Each structure stands twice: as C-alpha cells, then as structure tokens.
CSV table of C-alpha atoms in Angstrom, one decimal:
chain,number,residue,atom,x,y,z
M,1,UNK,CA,54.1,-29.0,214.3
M,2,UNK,CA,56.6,-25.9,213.8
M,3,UNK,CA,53.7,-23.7,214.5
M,4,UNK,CA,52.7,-25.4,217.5
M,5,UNK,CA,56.1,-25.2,218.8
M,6,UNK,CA,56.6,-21.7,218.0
M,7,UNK,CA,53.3,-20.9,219.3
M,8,UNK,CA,54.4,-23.1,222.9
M,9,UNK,CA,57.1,-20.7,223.3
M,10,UNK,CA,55.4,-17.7,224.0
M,11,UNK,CA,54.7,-19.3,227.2
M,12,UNK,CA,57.8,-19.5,228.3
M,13,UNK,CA,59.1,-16.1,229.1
M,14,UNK,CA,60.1,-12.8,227.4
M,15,UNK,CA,63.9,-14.3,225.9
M,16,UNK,CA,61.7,-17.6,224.3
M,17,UNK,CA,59.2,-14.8,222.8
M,18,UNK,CA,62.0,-13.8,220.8
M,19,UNK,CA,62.7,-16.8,219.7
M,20,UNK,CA,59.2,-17.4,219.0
M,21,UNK,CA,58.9,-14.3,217.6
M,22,UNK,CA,61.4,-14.7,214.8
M,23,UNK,CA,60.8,-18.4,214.1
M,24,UNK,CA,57.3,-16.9,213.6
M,25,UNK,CA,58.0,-14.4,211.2
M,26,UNK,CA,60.2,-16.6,209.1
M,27,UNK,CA,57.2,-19.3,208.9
M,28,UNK,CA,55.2,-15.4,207.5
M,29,UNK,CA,57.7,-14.6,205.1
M,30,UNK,CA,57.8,-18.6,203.7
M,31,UNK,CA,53.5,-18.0,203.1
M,32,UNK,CA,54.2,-14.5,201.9
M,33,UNK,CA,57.0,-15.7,199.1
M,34,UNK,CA,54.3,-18.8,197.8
M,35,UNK,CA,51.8,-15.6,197.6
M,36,UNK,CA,54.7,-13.4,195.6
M,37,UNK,CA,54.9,-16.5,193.3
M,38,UNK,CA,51.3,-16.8,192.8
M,39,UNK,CA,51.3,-12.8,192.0
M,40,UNK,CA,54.5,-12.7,189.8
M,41,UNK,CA,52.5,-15.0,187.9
M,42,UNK,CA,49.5,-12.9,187.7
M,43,UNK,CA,52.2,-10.1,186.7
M,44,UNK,CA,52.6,-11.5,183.5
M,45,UNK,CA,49.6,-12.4,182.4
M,46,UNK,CA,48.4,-9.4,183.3
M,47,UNK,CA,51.0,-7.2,181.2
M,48,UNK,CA,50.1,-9.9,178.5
M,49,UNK,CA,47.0,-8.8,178.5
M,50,UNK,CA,47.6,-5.0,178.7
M,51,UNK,CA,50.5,-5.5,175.4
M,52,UNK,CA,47.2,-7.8,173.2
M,53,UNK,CA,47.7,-11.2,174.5
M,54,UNK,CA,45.5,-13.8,175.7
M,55,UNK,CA,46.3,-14.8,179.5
M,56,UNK,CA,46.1,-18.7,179.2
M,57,UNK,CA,47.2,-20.5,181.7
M,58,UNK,CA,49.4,-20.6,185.0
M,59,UNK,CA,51.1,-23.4,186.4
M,60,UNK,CA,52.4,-23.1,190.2
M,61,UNK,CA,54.7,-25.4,192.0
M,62,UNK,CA,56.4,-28.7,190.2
M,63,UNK,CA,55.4,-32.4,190.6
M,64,UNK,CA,52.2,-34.0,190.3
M,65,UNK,CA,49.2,-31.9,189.8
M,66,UNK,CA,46.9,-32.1,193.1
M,67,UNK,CA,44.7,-29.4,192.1
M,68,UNK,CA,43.4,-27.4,189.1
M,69,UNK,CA,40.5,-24.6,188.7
M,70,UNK,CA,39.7,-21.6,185.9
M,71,UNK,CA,39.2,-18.5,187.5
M,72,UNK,CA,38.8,-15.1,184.5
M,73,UNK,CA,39.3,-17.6,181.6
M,74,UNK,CA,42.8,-18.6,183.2
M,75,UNK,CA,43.5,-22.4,184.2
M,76,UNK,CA,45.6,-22.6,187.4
M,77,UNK,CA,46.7,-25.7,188.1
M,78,UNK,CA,48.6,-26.4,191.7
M,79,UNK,CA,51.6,-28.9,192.0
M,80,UNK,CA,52.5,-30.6,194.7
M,81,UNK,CA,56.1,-28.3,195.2
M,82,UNK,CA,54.6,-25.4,195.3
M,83,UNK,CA,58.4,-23.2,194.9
M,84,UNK,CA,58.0,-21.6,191.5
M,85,UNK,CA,55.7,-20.6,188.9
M,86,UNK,CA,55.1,-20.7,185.5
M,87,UNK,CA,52.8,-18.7,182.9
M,88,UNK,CA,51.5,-19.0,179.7
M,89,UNK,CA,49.9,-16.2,177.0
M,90,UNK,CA,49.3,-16.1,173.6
M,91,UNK,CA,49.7,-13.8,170.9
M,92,UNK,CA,48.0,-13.7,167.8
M,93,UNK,CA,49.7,-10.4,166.5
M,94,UNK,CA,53.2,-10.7,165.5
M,95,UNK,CA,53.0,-6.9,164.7
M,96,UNK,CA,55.6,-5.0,168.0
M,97,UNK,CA,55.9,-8.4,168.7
M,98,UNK,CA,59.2,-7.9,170.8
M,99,UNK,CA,57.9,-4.9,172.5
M,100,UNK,CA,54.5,-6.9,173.3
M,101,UNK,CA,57.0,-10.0,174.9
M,102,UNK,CA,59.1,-7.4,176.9
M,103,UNK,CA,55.9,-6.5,178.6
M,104,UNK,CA,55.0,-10.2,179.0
M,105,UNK,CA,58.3,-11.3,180.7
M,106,UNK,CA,58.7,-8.3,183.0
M,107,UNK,CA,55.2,-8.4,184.2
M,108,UNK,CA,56.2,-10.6,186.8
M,109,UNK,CA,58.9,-8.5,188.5
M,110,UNK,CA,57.1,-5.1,187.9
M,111,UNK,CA,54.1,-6.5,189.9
M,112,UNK,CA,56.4,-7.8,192.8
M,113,UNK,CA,58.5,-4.1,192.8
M,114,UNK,CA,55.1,-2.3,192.8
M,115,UNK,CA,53.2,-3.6,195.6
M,116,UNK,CA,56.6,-3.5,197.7
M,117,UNK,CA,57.2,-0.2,196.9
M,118,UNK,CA,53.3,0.5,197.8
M,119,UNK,CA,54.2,-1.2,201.2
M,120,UNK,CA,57.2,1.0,201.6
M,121,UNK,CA,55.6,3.9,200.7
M,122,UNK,CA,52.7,4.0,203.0
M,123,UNK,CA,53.7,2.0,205.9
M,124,UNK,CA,56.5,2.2,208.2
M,125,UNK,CA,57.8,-0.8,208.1
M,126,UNK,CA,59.6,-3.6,210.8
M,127,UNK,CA,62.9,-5.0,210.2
M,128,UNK,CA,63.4,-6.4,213.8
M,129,UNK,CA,61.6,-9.9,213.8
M,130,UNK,CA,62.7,-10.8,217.5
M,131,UNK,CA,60.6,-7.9,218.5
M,132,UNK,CA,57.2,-8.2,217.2
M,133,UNK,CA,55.5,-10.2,214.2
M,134,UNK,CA,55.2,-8.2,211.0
M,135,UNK,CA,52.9,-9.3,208.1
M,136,UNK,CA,53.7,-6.4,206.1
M,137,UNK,CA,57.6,-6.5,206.5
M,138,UNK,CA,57.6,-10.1,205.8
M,139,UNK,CA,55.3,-9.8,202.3
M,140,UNK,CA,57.6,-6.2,201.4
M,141,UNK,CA,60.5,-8.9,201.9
M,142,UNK,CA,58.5,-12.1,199.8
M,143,UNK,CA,57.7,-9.5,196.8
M,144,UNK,CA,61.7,-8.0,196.8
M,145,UNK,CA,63.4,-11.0,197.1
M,146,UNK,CA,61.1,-13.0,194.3
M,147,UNK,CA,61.7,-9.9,192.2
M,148,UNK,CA,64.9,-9.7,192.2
M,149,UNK,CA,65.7,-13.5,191.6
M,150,UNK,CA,63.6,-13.2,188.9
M,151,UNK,CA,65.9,-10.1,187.3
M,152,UNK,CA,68.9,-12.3,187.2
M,153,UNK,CA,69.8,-14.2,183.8
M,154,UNK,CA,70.0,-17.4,184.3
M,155,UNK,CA,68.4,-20.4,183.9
M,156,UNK,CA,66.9,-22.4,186.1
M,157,UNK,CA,65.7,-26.6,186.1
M,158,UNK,CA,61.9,-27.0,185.7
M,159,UNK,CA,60.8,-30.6,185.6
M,160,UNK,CA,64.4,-31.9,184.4
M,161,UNK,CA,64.1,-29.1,181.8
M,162,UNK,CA,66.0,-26.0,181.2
M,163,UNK,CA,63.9,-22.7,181.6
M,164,UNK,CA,65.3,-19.3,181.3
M,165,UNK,CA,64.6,-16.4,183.8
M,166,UNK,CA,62.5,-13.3,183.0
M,167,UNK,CA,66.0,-12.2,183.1
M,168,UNK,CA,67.4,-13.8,180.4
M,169,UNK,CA,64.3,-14.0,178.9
M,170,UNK,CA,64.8,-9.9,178.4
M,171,UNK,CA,68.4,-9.9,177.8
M,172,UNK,CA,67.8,-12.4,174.4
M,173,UNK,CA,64.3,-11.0,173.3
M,174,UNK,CA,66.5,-8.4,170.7
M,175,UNK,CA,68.0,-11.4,169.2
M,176,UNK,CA,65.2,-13.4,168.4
M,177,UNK,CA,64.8,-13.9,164.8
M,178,UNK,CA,61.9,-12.9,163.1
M,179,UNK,CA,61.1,-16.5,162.4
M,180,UNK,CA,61.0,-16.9,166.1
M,181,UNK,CA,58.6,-14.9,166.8
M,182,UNK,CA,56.6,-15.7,164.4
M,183,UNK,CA,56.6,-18.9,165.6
M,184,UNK,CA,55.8,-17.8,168.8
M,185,UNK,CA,52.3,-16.6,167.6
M,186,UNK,CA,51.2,-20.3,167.2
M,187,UNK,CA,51.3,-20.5,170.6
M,188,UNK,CA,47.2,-19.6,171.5
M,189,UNK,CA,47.0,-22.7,169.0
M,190,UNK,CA,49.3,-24.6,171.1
M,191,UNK,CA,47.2,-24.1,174.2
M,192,UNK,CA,44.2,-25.2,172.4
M,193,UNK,CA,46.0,-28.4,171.4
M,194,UNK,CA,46.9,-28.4,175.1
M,195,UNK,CA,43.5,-27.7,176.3
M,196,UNK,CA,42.3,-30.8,174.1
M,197,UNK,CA,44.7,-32.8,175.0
M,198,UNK,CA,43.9,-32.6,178.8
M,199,UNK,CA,40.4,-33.3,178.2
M,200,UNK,CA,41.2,-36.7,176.8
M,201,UNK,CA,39.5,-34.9,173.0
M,202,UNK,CA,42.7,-36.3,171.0
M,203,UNK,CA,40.9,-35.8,167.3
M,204,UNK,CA,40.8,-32.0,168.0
M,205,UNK,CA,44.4,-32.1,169.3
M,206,UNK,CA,45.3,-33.2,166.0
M,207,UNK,CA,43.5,-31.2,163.9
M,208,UNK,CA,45.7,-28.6,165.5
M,209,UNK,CA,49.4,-30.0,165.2
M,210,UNK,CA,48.6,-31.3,161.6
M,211,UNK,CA,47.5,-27.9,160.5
M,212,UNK,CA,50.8,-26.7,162.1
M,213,UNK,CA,52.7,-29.5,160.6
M,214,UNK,CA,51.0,-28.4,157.0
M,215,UNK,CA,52.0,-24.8,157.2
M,216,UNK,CA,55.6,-25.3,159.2
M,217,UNK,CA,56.8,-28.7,156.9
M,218,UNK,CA,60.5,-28.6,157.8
M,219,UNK,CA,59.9,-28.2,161.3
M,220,UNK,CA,60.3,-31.3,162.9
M,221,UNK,CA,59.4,-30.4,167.0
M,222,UNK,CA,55.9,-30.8,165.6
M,223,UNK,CA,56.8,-34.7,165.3
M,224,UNK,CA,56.5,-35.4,169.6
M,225,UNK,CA,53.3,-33.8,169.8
M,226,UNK,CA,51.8,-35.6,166.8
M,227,UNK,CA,53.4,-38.5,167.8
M,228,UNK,CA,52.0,-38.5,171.8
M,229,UNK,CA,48.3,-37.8,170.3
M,230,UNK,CA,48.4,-40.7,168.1
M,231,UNK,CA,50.1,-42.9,171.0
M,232,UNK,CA,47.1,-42.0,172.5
M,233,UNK,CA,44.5,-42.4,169.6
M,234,UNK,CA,45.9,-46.2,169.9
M,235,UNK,CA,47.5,-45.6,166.4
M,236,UNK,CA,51.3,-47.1,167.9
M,237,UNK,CA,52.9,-47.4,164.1
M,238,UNK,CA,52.6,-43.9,163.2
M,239,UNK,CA,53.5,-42.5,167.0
M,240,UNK,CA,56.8,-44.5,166.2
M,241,UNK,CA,57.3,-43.3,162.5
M,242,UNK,CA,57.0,-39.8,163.7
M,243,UNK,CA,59.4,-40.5,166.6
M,244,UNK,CA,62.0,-42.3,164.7
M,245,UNK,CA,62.2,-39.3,162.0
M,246,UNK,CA,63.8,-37.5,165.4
M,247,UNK,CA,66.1,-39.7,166.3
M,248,UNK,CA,68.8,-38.7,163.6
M,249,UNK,CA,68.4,-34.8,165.3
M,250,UNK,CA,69.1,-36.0,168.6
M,251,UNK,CA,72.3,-34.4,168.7
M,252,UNK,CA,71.4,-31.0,166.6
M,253,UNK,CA,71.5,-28.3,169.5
M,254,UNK,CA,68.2,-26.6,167.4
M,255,UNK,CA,66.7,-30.2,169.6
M,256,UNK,CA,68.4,-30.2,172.9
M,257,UNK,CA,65.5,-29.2,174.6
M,258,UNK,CA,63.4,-32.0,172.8
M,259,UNK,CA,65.6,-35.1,174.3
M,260,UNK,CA,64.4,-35.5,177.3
M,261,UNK,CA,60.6,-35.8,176.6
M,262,UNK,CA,61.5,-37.4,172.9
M,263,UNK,CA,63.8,-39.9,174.5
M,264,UNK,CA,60.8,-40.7,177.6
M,265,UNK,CA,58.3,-41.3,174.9
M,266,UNK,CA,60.5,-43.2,172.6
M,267,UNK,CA,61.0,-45.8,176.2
M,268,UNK,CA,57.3,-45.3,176.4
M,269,UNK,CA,56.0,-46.6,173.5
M,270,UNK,CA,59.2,-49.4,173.1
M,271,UNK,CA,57.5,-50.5,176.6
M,272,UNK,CA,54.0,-50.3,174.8
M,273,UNK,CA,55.5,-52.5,171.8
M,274,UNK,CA,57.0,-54.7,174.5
M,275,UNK,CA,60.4,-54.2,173.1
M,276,UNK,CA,62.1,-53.9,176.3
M,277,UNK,CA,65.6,-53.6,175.1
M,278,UNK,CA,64.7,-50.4,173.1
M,279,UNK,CA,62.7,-49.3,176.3
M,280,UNK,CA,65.5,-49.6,178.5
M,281,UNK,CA,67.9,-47.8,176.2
M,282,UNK,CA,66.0,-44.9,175.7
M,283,UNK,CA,64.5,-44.8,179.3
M,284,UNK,CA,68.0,-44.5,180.8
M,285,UNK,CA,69.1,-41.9,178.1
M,286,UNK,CA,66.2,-39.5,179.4
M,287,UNK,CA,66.5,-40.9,183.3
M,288,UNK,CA,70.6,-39.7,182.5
M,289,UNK,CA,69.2,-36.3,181.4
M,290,UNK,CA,67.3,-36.0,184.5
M,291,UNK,CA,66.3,-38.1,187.5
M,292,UNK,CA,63.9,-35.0,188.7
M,293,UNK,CA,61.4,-35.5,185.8
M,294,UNK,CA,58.1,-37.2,187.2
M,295,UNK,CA,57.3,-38.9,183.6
M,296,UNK,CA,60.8,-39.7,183.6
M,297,UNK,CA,60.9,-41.6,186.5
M,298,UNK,CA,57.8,-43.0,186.0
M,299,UNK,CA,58.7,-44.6,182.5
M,300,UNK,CA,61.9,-45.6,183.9
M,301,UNK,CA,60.1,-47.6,186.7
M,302,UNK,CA,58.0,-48.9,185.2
M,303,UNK,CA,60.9,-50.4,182.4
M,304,UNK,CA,63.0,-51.9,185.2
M,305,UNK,CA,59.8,-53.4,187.0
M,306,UNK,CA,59.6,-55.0,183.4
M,307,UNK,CA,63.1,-56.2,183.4
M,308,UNK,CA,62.2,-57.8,186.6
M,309,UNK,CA,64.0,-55.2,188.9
M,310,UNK,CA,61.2,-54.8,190.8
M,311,UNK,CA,62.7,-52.8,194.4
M,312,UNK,CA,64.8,-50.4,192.3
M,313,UNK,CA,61.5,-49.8,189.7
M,314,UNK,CA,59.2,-49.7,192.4
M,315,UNK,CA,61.3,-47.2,194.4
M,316,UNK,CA,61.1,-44.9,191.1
M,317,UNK,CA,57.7,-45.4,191.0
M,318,UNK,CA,56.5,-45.0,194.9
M,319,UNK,CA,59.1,-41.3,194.6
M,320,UNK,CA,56.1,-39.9,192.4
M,321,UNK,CA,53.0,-41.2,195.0
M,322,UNK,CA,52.0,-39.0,197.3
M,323,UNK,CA,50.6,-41.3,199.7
M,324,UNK,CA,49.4,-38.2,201.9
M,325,UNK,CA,46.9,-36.7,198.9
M,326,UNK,CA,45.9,-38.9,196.3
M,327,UNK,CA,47.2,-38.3,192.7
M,328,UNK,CA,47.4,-39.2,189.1
C-alpha cells in the first residue's frame, strides 16, 4: 500500500517526486537493514568457521517460525518479526578457545564494515534521497548502521530473554572462566540434541543431555532440558522430579536466565497434571518475567482459558496466531 502510494506520487509533479523520492528510499534502506541482518549473521558463522567451528544454525526475526530451509549444512529458520538475528556454532576444541570466540562474535560487524567500506570505496555514493533513489547508499547505510548497533555493549530482549550484544559479548570474553568455556564446547552436542528434538526423535535427545548430565553432575541447567524431553516422551513424574530439584535455585543469579522457561514449563506440565492452582502460580511468575515470550503467553492462555477466563486467555492466545500465514 506504501509502495503504491509512493509510486502514485511520481505523477504528481516534480515537488511530490521528492517526496516520493525519499519515502522511496527509506522503504530501500528498511529491505537493505533485513539483508544486513541476514549477512551479519552469515558474518559469524562464517568467522566460526574460518577460527575451527561448525556453523550450525541461524535464526532470523522473533515470533513464530513461518519458514525454515538448510542451505551449506546451516538451518535457517525465518520468524514472523523479522528485526534481528541470531547465530549458532559449535566448537569442539577448547584449545585458543577465547581467541576462536572473538572471531565468532565479531564476524557479524566485520562483515557489515567490509562490504560498506567496499561500497565506499568503489562507488561514489548519494546522500540526498529527495533527489534520486539510491540502492547502494541505502545498503552502505543498512550495513553501518547494523554494525555499529551491534558494537555497543548492551543487552538487548530476545523472546522475553536477556541476550548480550557482540559488544558485550567481546568486552566479557577475557573473563570467562576456563570452566566456561569448556562448557561452551558441549555446545555442537547441544545442537544435536536440538536437532532431535525438532524432529520429534526424543530418545536420541536424551541420549545426549544424560551423557551431559553423567559427565557435568552438579550442574543442574541440564534438569529443563531433560525434563522437556521426558514431558514429551509422556514420562510426566520424572519431567516434574527434574523440575522440582530447580525450584530451590530459583533465586541463585548462576539461574536467572533459567526462570522464565523453568517457571513456563513448571505451569505447563501443572496444567498437564491438571493442577491448576500450581499452573496458575507458576504461569503468572514467567508471564511477570515477560509478556513478549510466545510460549509464555501461550501457557498462560491456555491456564486462564482453564480457570474459566476464557476472553482474557483467548486474547493471549489469538496474540500468537497469525491469521494472515498459517502457523504452529
């Protein structure tokens, strides 16, 4: 419709063209900043690759998944916001393992600063949008901008979680304890559990956390995953067990980032259990944590619809449909 519009202007005379003109290339630099995503993405992998990694997976956008293909052993799965990205490696080599995760987290931004400086370098580039419509100028800007916002420490709210920047990512790397990065050589594992997990092949997921589990004993993050593959291998007893060994951590900071999915699951399987008290005490802790979080909403929906507060649960619920493009 915006197009159209912009596109109807041009017909009216050389001070509309301007306005066309610049409502134009705004409409260019939105595509070229979802195509800077996409490549900051491809950034890291890429420099994953080049420091010994495996490049795993990418994730682009937030919401429900509306599209997902594999393209150079890589899974790409589209969201329906597509406004960020995320990226996933593995490492099976904890040898220069901080030097091989600097590479990984600043592949993004070096990718976006290279093909801008490329642009800058070779083309003489256009600045004034009310005069013309400039493809190249508006991608120079997309790859600068997402660059740069990427630089910055901060953190920023992914699904109702907490990420941190490539930024910030950098600035902690040289304090990451050994143990950390050790741990973070489990991660090709992780994916493969992941992987399995997707494709409904739940016995093969837990072959995976349990060897974990085996090898890491007083490491309880372990306990959500098992506890989700046995929710779903119809085993309710021990998904509970394995939650309720959590429940005293809830308030260690080592598990912040674990409440939110560890309190949706605990409402989850409550609801399964048809304990609806339980399920509506733990659904509004993680609903409190965030009301952005499409599992979230959806447990807590689906909760009230059981209390019989079926308008505000189905509101919850009909939030997550997309009613344009069919979905999960």
């Amino acid at each position: 419709m915006a197009l159209g519009l912009l596109l109807g202007l041009r017909f009216l005379g050389d001070e509309a063209i301007h306005f066309s003109n610049i409502g134009l290339n705004l409409l260019l630099l939105l595509v070229s900043a979802k195509l800077a995503v996409f490549l900051h993405e491809w950034g890291h992998l890429l420099f994953a690759k080049l420091a010994g990694g495996t490049p795993r997976r990418m994730v682009l956008g937030r919401g429900s998944e509306i599209a997902r293909t594999e393209w150079l052993g890589v899974k790409i799965i589209l969201a329906r916001n597509f406004n960020l990205g995320l990226a996933y490696a593995g490492f099976d080599d904890s040898k220069r393992l901080h030097f091989r995760l600097a590479c990984y987290y600043a592949g993004g931004f070096i990718l976006n600063f290279s093909l801008a400086f490329a642009l800058y370098s070779s083309l003489d580039l256009e600045f004034t949008f009310a005069e013309g419509l400039y493809l190249e100028s508006s991608f120079f800007l997309a790859n600068v901008i997402t660059g740069v916002s990427a630089l910055f420490p901060y953190r920023l709210s992914y699904q109702g979680q907490k990420v941190n920047s490539d930024g910030l990512s950098l600035v902690r790397l040289p304090f990451r304890t050994m143990e950390e990065l050790v741990a973070l050589t489990a991660a090709n594992d992780f994916l493969d559990a992941l992987d399995y997990f997707e494709e409904k092949q739940y016995s093969k997921c837990l072959v995976i956390y349990e060897r974990y589990q085996t090898k890491n004993p007083k490491n309880k993050f372990i306990n959500l995953n098992l506890a989700l593959v046995h929710m779903k291998l119809g085993d309710v007893p021990k998904a509970i067990g394995l939650l309720e060994e959590l429940i005293p951590l809830a308030g260690d900071s080592a598990y912040a980032h674990l409440k939110l999915p560890f309190y949706n699951a605990l409402a989850w399987i409550y609801l399964l259990k048809d304990q609806i008290e339980l399920a509506d005490q733990y659904s509004k802790m993680a609903f409190d944590l965030s009301d952005e979080n499409e599992a979230v909403k959806n447990t807590r929906g689906s909760v009230l619809i059981e209390k019989g507060e079926m308008e505000e649960g189905l509101a919850l619920l009909k939030g997550s449909v997309n009613f344009k493009l069919a979905n999960d």
